[in-house]
Short mmCIF file of N, CA and C and ligand atoms in Angstrom, two decimals:
data_model
loop_
_atom_site.label_atom_id
_atom_site.label_comp_id
_atom_site.label_asym_id
_atom_site.label_seq_id
_atom_site.Cartn_x
_atom_site.Cartn_y
_atom_site.Cartn_z
N MET A 7 7.17 1.97 4.71
CA MET A 7 5.99 2.36 5.53
C MET A 7 4.84 3.44 3.98
N LEU A 8 3.93 2.69 4.52
CA LEU A 8 2.51 3.91 4.40
C LEU A 8 1.67 3.97 5.89
N VAL A 9 0.81 5.58 5.37
CA VAL A 9 0.14 6.15 6.77
C VAL A 9 -0.86 5.99 6.06
N HIS A 10 -2.02 4.99 5.91
CA HIS A 10 -3.58 4.83 5.63
C HIS A 10 -4.98 5.68 6.47
N GLY A 11 -5.17 5.95 5.91
CA GLY A 11 -7.04 6.21 6.65
C GLY A 11 -7.20 5.21 6.67
N PRO A 12 -8.81 5.21 7.69
CA PRO A 12 -9.51 4.15 7.68
C PRO A 12 -10.06 3.46 6.16
N ILE A 13 -9.67 1.39 6.59
CA ILE A 13 -10.77 1.05 5.07
C ILE A 13 -11.89 0.65 5.81
N ALA A 14 -12.76 0.97 5.06
CA ALA A 14 -14.23 -0.03 6.04
C ALA A 14 -14.56 -1.44 5.01
N SER A 15 -14.15 -2.01 4.18
CA SER A 15 -13.77 -3.01 3.66
C SER A 15 -12.91 -3.57 4.17
N LEU A 16 -12.62 -3.39 4.82
CA LEU A 16 -11.53 -4.62 5.45
C LEU A 16 -11.32 -4.49 6.37
N ASN A 17 -12.64 -3.31 7.65
CA ASN A 17 -12.77 -2.78 8.43
C ASN A 17 -10.57 -2.40 9.27
N TRP A 18 -10.54 -1.39 8.68
CA TRP A 18 -9.17 -1.36 9.62
C TRP A 18 -8.36 -0.19 10.42
N PRO A 19 -9.45 0.39 10.94
CA PRO A 19 -8.81 1.37 11.30
C PRO A 19 -6.96 1.88 11.09
N PRO A 20 -7.49 3.25 10.84
CA PRO A 20 -6.29 4.45 10.13
C PRO A 20 -5.05 3.69 10.95
N MET A 21 -4.26 4.12 10.32
CA MET A 21 -3.16 2.84 10.95
C MET A 21 -1.53 3.61 10.23
N THR A 22 -0.63 3.14 10.16
CA THR A 22 0.59 3.42 9.89
C THR A 22 1.31 2.01 9.33
N MET A 23 1.49 1.16 8.29
CA MET A 23 1.62 -0.08 8.14
C MET A 23 2.65 -0.36 6.79
N LYS A 24 2.85 -1.81 6.48
CA LYS A 24 4.02 -2.37 5.66
C LYS A 24 3.49 -2.77 4.22
N PHE A 25 3.86 -1.88 3.28
CA PHE A 25 3.03 -3.21 2.35
C PHE A 25 4.57 -3.13 1.23
N LEU A 26 4.80 -4.58 0.57
CA LEU A 26 4.98 -4.77 -0.59
C LEU A 26 4.89 -4.07 -1.72
N VAL A 27 6.23 -3.51 -2.53
CA VAL A 27 6.41 -3.41 -3.92
C VAL A 27 7.42 -3.73 -4.97
N LYS A 28 6.30 -4.47 -5.25
CA LYS A 28 7.26 -5.85 -6.13
C LYS A 28 7.52 -4.97 -7.31
N ASP A 29 7.01 -4.04 -7.94
CA ASP A 29 6.86 -3.29 -9.09
C ASP A 29 7.90 -2.09 -9.07
N LYS A 30 9.06 -2.22 -9.06
CA LYS A 30 10.12 -0.79 -9.64
C LYS A 30 9.46 0.09 -10.46
N ALA A 31 8.69 0.05 -10.97
CA ALA A 31 8.00 1.29 -12.28
C ALA A 31 7.38 1.12 -10.77
N LEU A 32 6.68 1.10 -10.31
CA LEU A 32 5.41 1.75 -8.51
C LEU A 32 6.44 1.52 -7.79
N TRP A 33 7.34 1.81 -7.63
CA TRP A 33 8.09 1.86 -6.41
C TRP A 33 8.85 3.31 -6.81
N GLU A 34 9.10 2.75 -8.22
CA GLU A 34 9.43 4.75 -8.19
C GLU A 34 9.00 6.22 -8.65
N LYS A 35 6.56 5.89 -8.73
CA LYS A 35 5.94 6.44 -8.09
C LYS A 35 6.27 7.39 -6.61
N LEU A 36 6.62 6.26 -5.70
CA LEU A 36 6.34 6.68 -4.55
C LEU A 36 7.54 7.66 -3.93
N ALA A 37 7.63 8.13 -3.08
CA ALA A 37 8.84 8.56 -2.04
C ALA A 37 8.04 9.04 -1.04
N GLU A 38 8.94 9.29 0.35
CA GLU A 38 9.07 9.79 1.45
C GLU A 38 8.02 10.88 1.56
N GLY A 39 6.43 11.12 1.97
CA GLY A 39 6.31 12.01 2.96
C GLY A 39 5.32 12.91 1.47
N LYS A 40 4.96 11.95 0.37
CA LYS A 40 3.93 11.99 -0.80
C LYS A 40 2.72 11.34 -0.40
N GLN A 41 1.44 12.13 -0.93
CA GLN A 41 0.74 11.35 -0.95
C GLN A 41 0.34 10.83 -2.18
N VAL A 42 -0.31 9.24 -1.82
CA VAL A 42 -0.98 9.13 -3.59
C VAL A 42 -1.98 7.52 -2.57
N GLU A 43 -2.27 7.14 -4.00
CA GLU A 43 -4.09 6.55 -3.78
C GLU A 43 -3.25 5.28 -4.55
N VAL A 44 -3.46 4.13 -3.70
CA VAL A 44 -3.03 2.86 -4.00
C VAL A 44 -4.25 1.57 -4.26
N GLU A 45 -3.33 0.69 -5.31
CA GLU A 45 -4.22 -0.41 -5.03
C GLU A 45 -3.25 -1.81 -4.00
N PHE A 46 -4.20 -2.89 -3.55
CA PHE A 46 -2.87 -3.32 -2.92
C PHE A 46 -3.74 -5.21 -3.53
N THR A 47 -2.78 -5.75 -3.25
CA THR A 47 -4.37 -7.72 -2.83
C THR A 47 -3.22 -7.94 -1.63
N GLN A 48 -3.69 -9.28 -1.24
CA GLN A 48 -2.98 -9.96 0.26
C GLN A 48 -2.85 -10.92 -0.14
N GLU A 49 -0.91 -11.02 -0.59
CA GLU A 49 -0.73 -12.56 -0.34
C GLU A 49 0.27 -13.04 0.54
N GLY A 50 -0.70 -14.14 0.67
CA GLY A 50 -0.61 -14.95 2.55
C GLY A 50 -0.31 -14.05 3.32
N LYS A 51 0.52 -13.30 4.31
CA LYS A 51 0.49 -12.50 5.20
C LYS A 51 0.99 -10.97 5.00
N ASP A 52 0.93 -11.04 3.68
CA ASP A 52 2.10 -9.58 3.12
C ASP A 52 -0.04 -9.16 2.44
N TYR A 53 0.76 -7.53 1.87
CA TYR A 53 0.38 -6.97 1.65
C TYR A 53 0.95 -6.14 0.16
N VAL A 54 0.63 -6.69 -1.50
CA VAL A 54 0.85 -5.92 -2.41
C VAL A 54 0.31 -5.68 -2.71
N VAL A 55 1.48 -3.82 -3.38
CA VAL A 55 0.43 -2.39 -4.07
C VAL A 55 0.34 -2.83 -5.20
N THR A 56 -0.34 -3.28 -5.69
CA THR A 56 -0.89 -3.08 -7.32
C THR A 56 -0.55 -1.80 -8.04
N LYS A 57 -0.70 -0.36 -7.72
CA LYS A 57 -1.64 0.23 -8.66
C LYS A 57 -1.47 1.17 -7.65
N VAL A 58 -0.27 2.48 -8.05
CA VAL A 58 0.11 3.51 -7.39
C VAL A 58 -0.75 4.76 -8.52
N LYS A 59 -1.49 5.65 -8.00
CA LYS A 59 -2.40 6.81 -8.97
C LYS A 59 -0.95 8.36 -8.23
CU1 LIG B 116 -2.95 -0.85 7.63
#
């Protein structure tokens, strides 16, 4: 789960939601409580993380 702030381009309010991480290298950049900047794409009903900064 990721907690994110408002995303104006998608008309999303701040929320906590599920993202899929398919790439193991990206997964390793994530950790509980860590603040990250991510890029993601929509695949059907899922949101898939494509980049972690
Ligand atoms: Cu969201």
